[in-house]
Amino acid sequence: MTSFVTGGTGFLGSHVVRALLEKGAQVKVLARKTSNLTNLEDLDITIVEGELVGVEDWEDALDGCDTVFHVAADYRLWVPDPENMFQANVEGTRQVLGAAIRHGVKRIVHTSTVGALAYPEDGESSNEDAEPAEADLIGPYKQSKREAELIARELAEEGHPIVIVNPSTPVGPRDIKPTPTGQMIVNFLNGKMPGYLNTGLNLIDVRDCAKGHLLAAEKGQPGARYILGNRNITLKEILEIVARYSGRKPPRFRVPYPIALAYACASTFVADHITHRPPVAPVVGVKLAGHFMYFDASKAVSELGLPQNPIENALKDAVAWYRENRYIK
């Protein structure tokens, strides 16, 4: 079996690559000329140089591939120019899926996000049937990923072999950039997050999430969506677990939402108009934290056999990896 992976240099994508290698697959990874290849060091893979937008330069590499995993995405909560994010996430998806179809790939797994689903009602969990209202799509990341998912769904409805997975919040080692959630953990480990917001997330071990991609390719129904998640947990509980494994004190107080939003507005204004660098607290991130983002992954567990390893282990391994790679000052 030969698989083609976009986003393979990143956090989740590199674990998808490793999971494929463990299954004995031959793997090709699309990477930009400027990509950091640290996550793929010493792996027996083929690097295909190219950009998401501009498939004509590299799509011949899809010849002979059985499966395409389109994991790549521009995942940031603040961007100086949202158009770049839409180009990568929307037009990039259109071109990658189109190229895979033209080359007769037998199965395509498109990585969406739970951010493309509706927020749950208070105290409940959303599932794959929860279609978002426009107000649910806070920020260009969620908006662009929703558009990308709709492209994948439309192509699947036309009869193409596309399965969609909606990861919740993967955590664990190799979060190289790091992701917004990983950056939050790093900030806490560096003493920059003494308080917490009253919010919650659905976490999954990134290695389980990667295996979920392979299970979706093997067992998923074309056109179906599968939430790849595990445990619904409050932010306070997440930071308490991280504190336990890092030796830091747990967060001391809950930050009132209006204060957090005001600080984020000021921080984002400085980023937009003065520094042109990512803000300490993006407005989008605080607005997202105004919702408990809880999700139900039972469909993926029952139909695909999605693993549900303890979140504590994933957070422990994340702390160790950040420490070993000098993210903690």
PDB file of C-alpha atoms in Angstrom, residues 2-266:
ATOM      1  CA  THR A   2       1.226   3.481  -0.850  1.00  0.00           C
ATOM      2  CA  SER A   3      -0.219   6.492   0.958  1.00  0.00           C
ATOM      3  CA  PHE A   4       0.156  10.193   0.259  1.00  0.00           C
ATOM      4  CA  VAL A   5      -0.013  12.596   3.223  1.00  0.00           C
ATOM      5  CA  THR A   6      -0.358  16.361   3.202  1.00  0.00           C
ATOM      6  CA  GLY A   7       0.571  18.111   6.439  1.00  0.00           C
ATOM      7  CA  GLY A   8       2.904  15.275   7.349  1.00  0.00           C
ATOM      8  CA  THR A   9       5.554  17.601   8.769  1.00  0.00           C
ATOM      9  CA  GLY A  10       3.134  18.919  11.397  1.00  0.00           C
ATOM     10  CA  PHE A  11       1.801  17.709  14.716  1.00  0.00           C
ATOM     11  CA  LEU A  12      -1.083  15.429  13.754  1.00  0.00           C
ATOM     12  CA  GLY A  13       0.206  14.686  10.260  1.00  0.00           C
ATOM     13  CA  SER A  14       3.549  13.357  11.492  1.00  0.00           C
ATOM     14  CA  HIS A  15       1.697  10.894  13.727  1.00  0.00           C
ATOM     15  CA  VAL A  16      -0.424   9.808  10.753  1.00  0.00           C
ATOM     16  CA  VAL A  17       2.842   9.148   8.874  1.00  0.00           C
ATOM     17  CA  ARG A  18       4.196   7.063  11.770  1.00  0.00           C
ATOM     18  CA  ALA A  19       0.961   5.093  12.072  1.00  0.00           C
ATOM     19  CA  LEU A  20       1.119   4.281   8.351  1.00  0.00           C
ATOM     20  CA  LEU A  21       4.731   3.136   8.598  1.00  0.00           C
ATOM     21  CA  GLU A  22       3.816   0.877  11.525  1.00  0.00           C
ATOM     22  CA  LYS A  23       1.256  -0.759   9.228  1.00  0.00           C
ATOM     23  CA  GLY A  24       3.949  -1.386   6.610  1.00  0.00           C
ATOM     24  CA  ALA A  25       2.773   1.253   4.131  1.00  0.00           C
ATOM     25  CA  GLN A  26       5.004   3.162   1.777  1.00  0.00           C
ATOM     26  CA  VAL A  27       4.500   6.864   2.455  1.00  0.00           C
ATOM     27  CA  LYS A  28       4.885  10.017   0.395  1.00  0.00           C
ATOM     28  CA  VAL A  29       4.692  13.343   2.231  1.00  0.00           C
ATOM     29  CA  LEU A  30       3.981  16.698   0.617  1.00  0.00           C
ATOM     30  CA  ALA A  31       6.232  19.398   2.079  1.00  0.00           C
ATOM     31  CA  ARG A  32       6.990  22.996   1.206  1.00  0.00           C
ATOM     32  CA  LYS A  33      10.558  23.936   0.368  1.00  0.00           C
ATOM     33  CA  THR A  34      10.686  25.867   3.666  1.00  0.00           C
ATOM     34  CA  SER A  35       9.025  23.174   5.829  1.00  0.00           C
ATOM     35  CA  ASN A  36      10.629  22.093   9.092  1.00  0.00           C
ATOM     36  CA  LEU A  37      11.292  18.361   8.626  1.00  0.00           C
ATOM     37  CA  THR A  38      12.259  17.665  12.255  1.00  0.00           C
ATOM     38  CA  ASN A  39       9.160  15.543  12.904  1.00  0.00           C
ATOM     39  CA  LEU A  40      10.091  13.255  10.011  1.00  0.00           C
ATOM     40  CA  GLU A  41      13.781  12.757  10.754  1.00  0.00           C
ATOM     41  CA  ASP A  42      15.080   9.205  10.201  1.00  0.00           C
ATOM     42  CA  LEU A  43      11.787   7.978   8.717  1.00  0.00           C
ATOM     43  CA  ASP A  44      11.815   5.858   5.544  1.00  0.00           C
ATOM     44  CA  ILE A  45       9.521   8.077   3.473  1.00  0.00           C
ATOM     45  CA  THR A  46       9.526  10.012   0.201  1.00  0.00           C
ATOM     46  CA  ILE A  47       9.357  13.799   0.424  1.00  0.00           C
ATOM     47  CA  VAL A  48       7.410  15.456  -2.402  1.00  0.00           C
ATOM     48  CA  GLU A  49       8.213  19.158  -2.604  1.00  0.00           C
ATOM     49  CA  GLY A  50       5.283  21.427  -3.348  1.00  0.00           C
ATOM     50  CA  GLU A  51       2.495  23.710  -2.172  1.00  0.00           C
ATOM     51  CA  LEU A  52      -1.157  22.909  -1.499  1.00  0.00           C
ATOM     52  CA  VAL A  53      -2.192  25.507  -4.053  1.00  0.00           C
ATOM     53  CA  GLY A  54      -0.340  24.570  -7.215  1.00  0.00           C
ATOM     54  CA  VAL A  55      -0.940  20.815  -7.510  1.00  0.00           C
ATOM     55  CA  GLU A  56       0.121  20.786 -11.155  1.00  0.00           C
ATOM     56  CA  ASP A  57       3.716  20.947  -9.906  1.00  0.00           C
ATOM     57  CA  TRP A  58       3.525  17.711  -7.902  1.00  0.00           C
ATOM     58  CA  GLU A  59       0.352  15.738  -8.604  1.00  0.00           C
ATOM     59  CA  ASP A  60       2.183  13.121 -10.671  1.00  0.00           C
ATOM     60  CA  ALA A  61       3.482  11.875  -7.306  1.00  0.00           C
ATOM     61  CA  LEU A  62      -0.055  10.566  -6.701  1.00  0.00           C
ATOM     62  CA  ASP A  63       0.423   7.900  -9.370  1.00  0.00           C
ATOM     63  CA  GLY A  64       0.285   4.501  -7.699  1.00  0.00           C
ATOM     64  CA  CYS A  65      -1.087   5.838  -4.405  1.00  0.00           C
ATOM     65  CA  ASP A  66      -3.962   3.886  -2.864  1.00  0.00           C
ATOM     66  CA  THR A  67      -4.885   6.411  -0.163  1.00  0.00           C
ATOM     67  CA  VAL A  68      -4.568  10.158   0.330  1.00  0.00           C
ATOM     68  CA  PHE A  69      -4.713  11.702   3.791  1.00  0.00           C
ATOM     69  CA  HIS A  70      -5.322  15.426   3.433  1.00  0.00           C
ATOM     70  CA  VAL A  71      -4.267  16.561   6.915  1.00  0.00           C
ATOM     71  CA  ALA A  72      -2.629  19.893   6.036  1.00  0.00           C
ATOM     72  CA  ALA A  73      -4.236  23.110   7.231  1.00  0.00           C
ATOM     73  CA  ASP A  74      -3.305  26.608   8.308  1.00  0.00           C
ATOM     74  CA  TYR A  75      -4.297  26.403  11.986  1.00  0.00           C
ATOM     75  CA  ARG A  76      -3.892  29.743  13.749  1.00  0.00           C
ATOM     76  CA  LEU A  77      -6.228  31.825  15.878  1.00  0.00           C
ATOM     77  CA  TRP A  78      -4.707  35.084  14.608  1.00  0.00           C
ATOM     78  CA  VAL A  79      -3.559  35.833  11.076  1.00  0.00           C
ATOM     79  CA  PRO A  80      -2.433  39.195   9.660  1.00  0.00           C
ATOM     80  CA  ASP A  81      -4.161  38.375   6.358  1.00  0.00           C
ATOM     81  CA  PRO A  82      -7.088  35.908   6.547  1.00  0.00           C
ATOM     82  CA  GLU A  83      -7.061  35.522   2.755  1.00  0.00           C
ATOM     83  CA  ASN A  84      -3.874  33.444   3.028  1.00  0.00           C
ATOM     84  CA  MET A  85      -5.650  31.070   5.402  1.00  0.00           C
ATOM     85  CA  PHE A  86      -8.612  30.707   3.052  1.00  0.00           C
ATOM     86  CA  GLN A  87      -6.256  30.007   0.152  1.00  0.00           C
ATOM     87  CA  ALA A  88      -4.524  27.206   2.054  1.00  0.00           C
ATOM     88  CA  ASN A  89      -7.566  25.669   3.716  1.00  0.00           C
ATOM     89  CA  VAL A  90     -10.243  26.111   1.056  1.00  0.00           C
ATOM     90  CA  GLU A  91      -8.508  26.339  -2.311  1.00  0.00           C
ATOM     91  CA  GLY A  92      -5.811  23.930  -1.112  1.00  0.00           C
ATOM     92  CA  THR A  93      -8.498  21.368  -0.263  1.00  0.00           C
ATOM     93  CA  ARG A  94     -10.223  21.859  -3.606  1.00  0.00           C
ATOM     94  CA  GLN A  95      -6.964  21.243  -5.487  1.00  0.00           C
ATOM     95  CA  VAL A  96      -5.677  18.315  -3.399  1.00  0.00           C
ATOM     96  CA  LEU A  97      -8.976  16.406  -3.471  1.00  0.00           C
ATOM     97  CA  GLY A  98      -9.380  17.126  -7.180  1.00  0.00           C
ATOM     98  CA  ALA A  99      -5.902  15.798  -7.936  1.00  0.00           C
ATOM     99  CA  ALA A 100      -6.533  12.650  -5.874  1.00  0.00           C
ATOM    100  CA  ILE A 101      -9.758  12.012  -7.796  1.00  0.00           C
ATOM    101  CA  ARG A 102      -8.071  12.540 -11.171  1.00  0.00           C
ATOM    102  CA  HIS A 103      -5.398   9.988 -10.267  1.00  0.00           C
ATOM    103  CA  GLY A 104      -7.936   7.346  -9.254  1.00  0.00           C
ATOM    104  CA  VAL A 105      -7.002   7.140  -5.568  1.00  0.00           C
ATOM    105  CA  LYS A 106      -9.140   4.420  -3.950  1.00  0.00           C
ATOM    106  CA  ARG A 107      -9.774   6.185  -0.637  1.00  0.00           C
ATOM    107  CA  ILE A 108      -9.371   9.819   0.450  1.00  0.00           C
ATOM    108  CA  VAL A 109      -9.497  10.898   4.095  1.00  0.00           C
ATOM    109  CA  HIS A 110     -10.148  14.611   4.551  1.00  0.00           C
ATOM    110  CA  THR A 111      -9.195  16.060   7.932  1.00  0.00           C
ATOM    111  CA  SER A 112     -11.766  18.616   8.994  1.00  0.00           C
ATOM    112  CA  THR A 113     -12.286  19.740  12.618  1.00  0.00           C
ATOM    113  CA  VAL A 114     -14.980  19.804  15.296  1.00  0.00           C
ATOM    114  CA  GLY A 115     -14.760  23.559  14.706  1.00  0.00           C
ATOM    115  CA  ALA A 116     -16.834  22.940  11.576  1.00  0.00           C
ATOM    116  CA  LEU A 117     -19.699  21.622  13.745  1.00  0.00           C
ATOM    117  CA  ALA A 118     -22.209  23.494  15.887  1.00  0.00           C
ATOM    118  CA  TYR A 119     -21.475  24.329  19.506  1.00  0.00           C
ATOM    119  CA  PRO A 120     -23.222  22.013  21.950  1.00  0.00           C
ATOM    120  CA  GLU A 121     -26.006  23.173  24.215  1.00  0.00           C
ATOM    121  CA  ASP A 122     -24.835  23.943  27.754  1.00  0.00           C
ATOM    122  CA  GLY A 123     -23.853  20.754  29.516  1.00  0.00           C
ATOM    123  CA  GLU A 124     -24.302  18.598  26.417  1.00  0.00           C
ATOM    124  CA  SER A 125     -22.100  17.268  23.612  1.00  0.00           C
ATOM    125  CA  SER A 126     -22.399  17.863  19.873  1.00  0.00           C
ATOM    126  CA  ASN A 127     -22.212  15.054  17.352  1.00  0.00           C
ATOM    127  CA  GLU A 128     -21.681  14.757  13.608  1.00  0.00           C
ATOM    128  CA  ASP A 129     -25.240  15.887  12.852  1.00  0.00           C
ATOM    129  CA  ALA A 130     -24.811  19.304  14.500  1.00  0.00           C
ATOM    130  CA  GLU A 131     -24.692  21.746  11.587  1.00  0.00           C
ATOM    131  CA  PRO A 132     -23.331  25.160  12.639  1.00  0.00           C
ATOM    132  CA  ALA A 133     -25.060  28.497  12.384  1.00  0.00           C
ATOM    133  CA  GLU A 134     -23.046  31.357  10.935  1.00  0.00           C
ATOM    134  CA  ALA A 135     -22.563  32.745  14.461  1.00  0.00           C
ATOM    135  CA  ASP A 136     -20.852  29.488  15.484  1.00  0.00           C
ATOM    136  CA  LEU A 137     -18.045  30.013  12.969  1.00  0.00           C
ATOM    137  CA  ILE A 138     -15.859  32.351  15.004  1.00  0.00           C
ATOM    138  CA  GLY A 139     -12.700  33.438  13.197  1.00  0.00           C
ATOM    139  CA  PRO A 140     -11.175  32.642   9.805  1.00  0.00           C
ATOM    140  CA  TYR A 141      -9.889  29.194  10.840  1.00  0.00           C
ATOM    141  CA  LYS A 142     -13.336  27.803  11.621  1.00  0.00           C
ATOM    142  CA  GLN A 143     -14.870  29.599   8.637  1.00  0.00           C
ATOM    143  CA  SER A 144     -12.277  28.298   6.186  1.00  0.00           C
ATOM    144  CA  LYS A 145     -12.364  24.742   7.548  1.00  0.00           C
ATOM    145  CA  ARG A 146     -16.143  24.699   7.266  1.00  0.00           C
ATOM    146  CA  GLU A 147     -15.892  25.745   3.607  1.00  0.00           C
ATOM    147  CA  ALA A 148     -13.251  23.082   3.010  1.00  0.00           C
ATOM    148  CA  GLU A 149     -15.428  20.403   4.609  1.00  0.00           C
ATOM    149  CA  LEU A 150     -18.364  21.388   2.409  1.00  0.00           C
ATOM    150  CA  ILE A 151     -16.147  20.884  -0.654  1.00  0.00           C
ATOM    151  CA  ALA A 152     -15.254  17.379   0.569  1.00  0.00           C
ATOM    152  CA  ARG A 153     -18.910  16.568   1.290  1.00  0.00           C
ATOM    153  CA  GLU A 154     -20.029  17.753  -2.143  1.00  0.00           C
ATOM    154  CA  LEU A 155     -17.410  15.621  -3.881  1.00  0.00           C
ATOM    155  CA  ALA A 156     -18.414  12.616  -1.764  1.00  0.00           C
ATOM    156  CA  GLU A 157     -22.052  13.135  -2.742  1.00  0.00           C
ATOM    157  CA  GLU A 158     -20.924  12.963  -6.379  1.00  0.00           C
ATOM    158  CA  GLY A 159     -19.700   9.439  -5.680  1.00  0.00           C
ATOM    159  CA  HIS A 160     -16.022   9.976  -4.913  1.00  0.00           C
ATOM    160  CA  PRO A 161     -14.430   7.821  -2.134  1.00  0.00           C
ATOM    161  CA  ILE A 162     -13.997  10.565   0.479  1.00  0.00           C
ATOM    162  CA  VAL A 163     -14.331  10.032   4.234  1.00  0.00           C
ATOM    163  CA  ILE A 164     -14.284  13.043   6.566  1.00  0.00           C
ATOM    164  CA  VAL A 165     -12.815  13.042  10.056  1.00  0.00           C
ATOM    165  CA  ASN A 166     -13.375  15.825  12.585  1.00  0.00           C
ATOM    166  CA  PRO A 167     -10.606  15.762  15.197  1.00  0.00           C
ATOM    167  CA  SER A 168     -11.378  17.460  18.502  1.00  0.00           C
ATOM    168  CA  THR A 169      -8.240  18.689  20.312  1.00  0.00           C
ATOM    169  CA  PRO A 170      -5.232  16.377  19.891  1.00  0.00           C
ATOM    170  CA  VAL A 171      -2.553  16.571  22.589  1.00  0.00           C
ATOM    171  CA  GLY A 172       0.740  14.761  23.009  1.00  0.00           C
ATOM    172  CA  PRO A 173       4.356  14.836  21.797  1.00  0.00           C
ATOM    173  CA  ARG A 174       5.738  16.424  18.601  1.00  0.00           C
ATOM    174  CA  ASP A 175       3.559  19.553  18.710  1.00  0.00           C
ATOM    175  CA  ILE A 176       6.369  21.368  17.019  1.00  0.00           C
ATOM    176  CA  LYS A 177       4.901  24.813  16.221  1.00  0.00           C
ATOM    177  CA  PRO A 178       2.995  24.433  18.671  1.00  0.00           C
ATOM    178  CA  THR A 179      -0.774  24.419  18.039  1.00  0.00           C
ATOM    179  CA  PRO A 180      -2.911  26.963  19.947  1.00  0.00           C
ATOM    180  CA  THR A 181      -3.721  24.347  22.602  1.00  0.00           C
ATOM    181  CA  GLY A 182      -0.080  23.337  22.821  1.00  0.00           C
ATOM    182  CA  GLN A 183       0.951  26.981  23.137  1.00  0.00           C
ATOM    183  CA  MET A 184      -1.486  27.366  26.016  1.00  0.00           C
ATOM    184  CA  ILE A 185       0.194  24.435  27.792  1.00  0.00           C
ATOM    185  CA  VAL A 186       3.656  25.865  27.068  1.00  0.00           C
ATOM    186  CA  ASN A 187       2.577  29.261  28.430  1.00  0.00           C
ATOM    187  CA  PHE A 188       1.339  27.610  31.607  1.00  0.00           C
ATOM    188  CA  LEU A 189       4.586  25.641  31.984  1.00  0.00           C
ATOM    189  CA  ASN A 190       6.523  28.883  31.601  1.00  0.00           C
ATOM    190  CA  GLY A 191       4.532  30.628  34.329  1.00  0.00           C
ATOM    191  CA  LYS A 192       2.639  32.901  31.938  1.00  0.00           C
ATOM    192  CA  MET A 193      -0.833  31.594  32.774  1.00  0.00           C
ATOM    193  CA  PRO A 194      -1.626  31.988  36.484  1.00  0.00           C
ATOM    194  CA  GLY A 195      -5.402  31.876  35.918  1.00  0.00           C
ATOM    195  CA  TYR A 196      -7.895  30.040  33.763  1.00  0.00           C
ATOM    196  CA  LEU A 197     -11.192  30.649  31.986  1.00  0.00           C
ATOM    197  CA  ASN A 198     -14.322  28.694  32.814  1.00  0.00           C
ATOM    198  CA  THR A 199     -14.403  26.629  29.632  1.00  0.00           C
ATOM    199  CA  GLY A 200     -13.900  23.076  28.450  1.00  0.00           C
ATOM    200  CA  LEU A 201     -12.570  21.049  25.523  1.00  0.00           C
ATOM    201  CA  ASN A 202     -12.698  17.547  24.157  1.00  0.00           C
ATOM    202  CA  LEU A 203      -9.187  16.080  24.182  1.00  0.00           C
ATOM    203  CA  ILE A 204      -7.743  13.058  22.397  1.00  0.00           C
ATOM    204  CA  ASP A 205      -4.270  11.556  22.429  1.00  0.00           C
ATOM    205  CA  VAL A 206      -2.730  12.629  19.114  1.00  0.00           C
ATOM    206  CA  ARG A 207      -1.592   9.045  18.501  1.00  0.00           C
ATOM    207  CA  ASP A 208      -5.168   7.785  18.855  1.00  0.00           C
ATOM    208  CA  CYS A 209      -6.315  10.552  16.526  1.00  0.00           C
ATOM    209  CA  ALA A 210      -3.753   9.473  13.931  1.00  0.00           C
ATOM    210  CA  LYS A 211      -4.897   5.845  14.184  1.00  0.00           C
ATOM    211  CA  GLY A 212      -8.440   7.123  13.718  1.00  0.00           C
ATOM    212  CA  HIS A 213      -7.410   8.433  10.296  1.00  0.00           C
ATOM    213  CA  LEU A 214      -6.217   4.976   9.248  1.00  0.00           C
ATOM    214  CA  LEU A 215      -9.385   3.379  10.627  1.00  0.00           C
ATOM    215  CA  ALA A 216     -11.463   5.887   8.667  1.00  0.00           C
ATOM    216  CA  ALA A 217      -9.645   4.875   5.477  1.00  0.00           C
ATOM    217  CA  GLU A 218     -10.191   1.202   6.254  1.00  0.00           C
ATOM    218  CA  LYS A 219     -13.724   1.151   7.701  1.00  0.00           C
ATOM    219  CA  GLY A 220     -15.294   4.571   7.140  1.00  0.00           C
ATOM    220  CA  GLN A 221     -18.281   5.068   4.865  1.00  0.00           C
ATOM    221  CA  PRO A 222     -17.694   7.470   1.944  1.00  0.00           C
ATOM    222  CA  GLY A 223     -19.427  10.762   2.659  1.00  0.00           C
ATOM    223  CA  ALA A 224     -19.663  10.056   6.397  1.00  0.00           C
ATOM    224  CA  ARG A 225     -18.152  12.245   9.106  1.00  0.00           C
ATOM    225  CA  TYR A 226     -16.471  10.890  12.234  1.00  0.00           C
ATOM    226  CA  ILE A 227     -15.561  12.916  15.319  1.00  0.00           C
ATOM    227  CA  LEU A 228     -12.118  11.798  16.487  1.00  0.00           C
ATOM    228  CA  GLY A 229     -12.287  12.700  20.159  1.00  0.00           C
ATOM    229  CA  ASN A 230     -12.174  11.223  23.605  1.00  0.00           C
ATOM    230  CA  ARG A 231     -12.726  13.034  26.907  1.00  0.00           C
ATOM    231  CA  ASN A 232     -14.674  16.188  27.654  1.00  0.00           C
ATOM    232  CA  ILE A 233     -12.719  18.083  30.294  1.00  0.00           C
ATOM    233  CA  THR A 234     -12.578  21.589  31.751  1.00  0.00           C
ATOM    234  CA  LEU A 235      -9.603  23.846  31.190  1.00  0.00           C
ATOM    235  CA  LYS A 236      -9.030  23.945  34.934  1.00  0.00           C
ATOM    236  CA  GLU A 237      -8.760  20.133  35.020  1.00  0.00           C
ATOM    237  CA  ILE A 238      -6.373  20.132  32.038  1.00  0.00           C
ATOM    238  CA  LEU A 239      -4.028  22.579  33.751  1.00  0.00           C
ATOM    239  CA  GLU A 240      -4.217  20.640  37.021  1.00  0.00           C
ATOM    240  CA  ILE A 241      -3.089  17.487  35.192  1.00  0.00           C
ATOM    241  CA  VAL A 242      -0.280  19.394  33.453  1.00  0.00           C
ATOM    242  CA  ALA A 243       0.749  20.857  36.829  1.00  0.00           C
ATOM    243  CA  ARG A 244       0.883  17.379  38.356  1.00  0.00           C
ATOM    244  CA  TYR A 245       3.305  16.104  35.702  1.00  0.00           C
ATOM    245  CA  SER A 246       5.433  19.245  35.524  1.00  0.00           C
ATOM    246  CA  GLY A 247       5.875  20.071  39.196  1.00  0.00           C
ATOM    247  CA  ARG A 248       4.226  23.469  38.796  1.00  0.00           C
ATOM    248  CA  LYS A 249       1.444  24.714  41.030  1.00  0.00           C
ATOM    249  CA  PRO A 250      -2.061  24.401  39.567  1.00  0.00           C
ATOM    250  CA  PRO A 251      -3.774  27.589  38.359  1.00  0.00           C
ATOM    251  CA  ARG A 252      -4.712  29.866  41.229  1.00  0.00           C
ATOM    252  CA  PHE A 253      -7.850  31.694  40.133  1.00  0.00           C
ATOM    253  CA  ARG A 254     -10.581  31.889  37.509  1.00  0.00           C
ATOM    254  CA  VAL A 255     -10.355  34.889  35.203  1.00  0.00           C
ATOM    255  CA  PRO A 256     -13.749  36.566  34.591  1.00  0.00           C
ATOM    256  CA  TYR A 257     -14.674  36.360  30.913  1.00  0.00           C
ATOM    257  CA  PRO A 258     -15.147  40.163  30.409  1.00  0.00           C
ATOM    258  CA  ILE A 259     -11.654  40.829  31.761  1.00  0.00           C
ATOM    259  CA  ALA A 260     -10.140  38.154  29.503  1.00  0.00           C
ATOM    260  CA  LEU A 261     -11.959  39.548  26.478  1.00  0.00           C
ATOM    261  CA  ALA A 262     -10.858  43.116  27.215  1.00  0.00           C
ATOM    262  CA  TYR A 263      -7.239  41.995  27.559  1.00  0.00           C
ATOM    263  CA  ALA A 264      -7.514  39.999  24.319  1.00  0.00           C
ATOM    264  CA  CYS A 265      -8.931  43.004  22.458  1.00  0.00           C
ATOM    265  CA  ALA A 266      -5.982  45.126  23.573  1.00  0.00           C
TER     266      ALA A 266
END
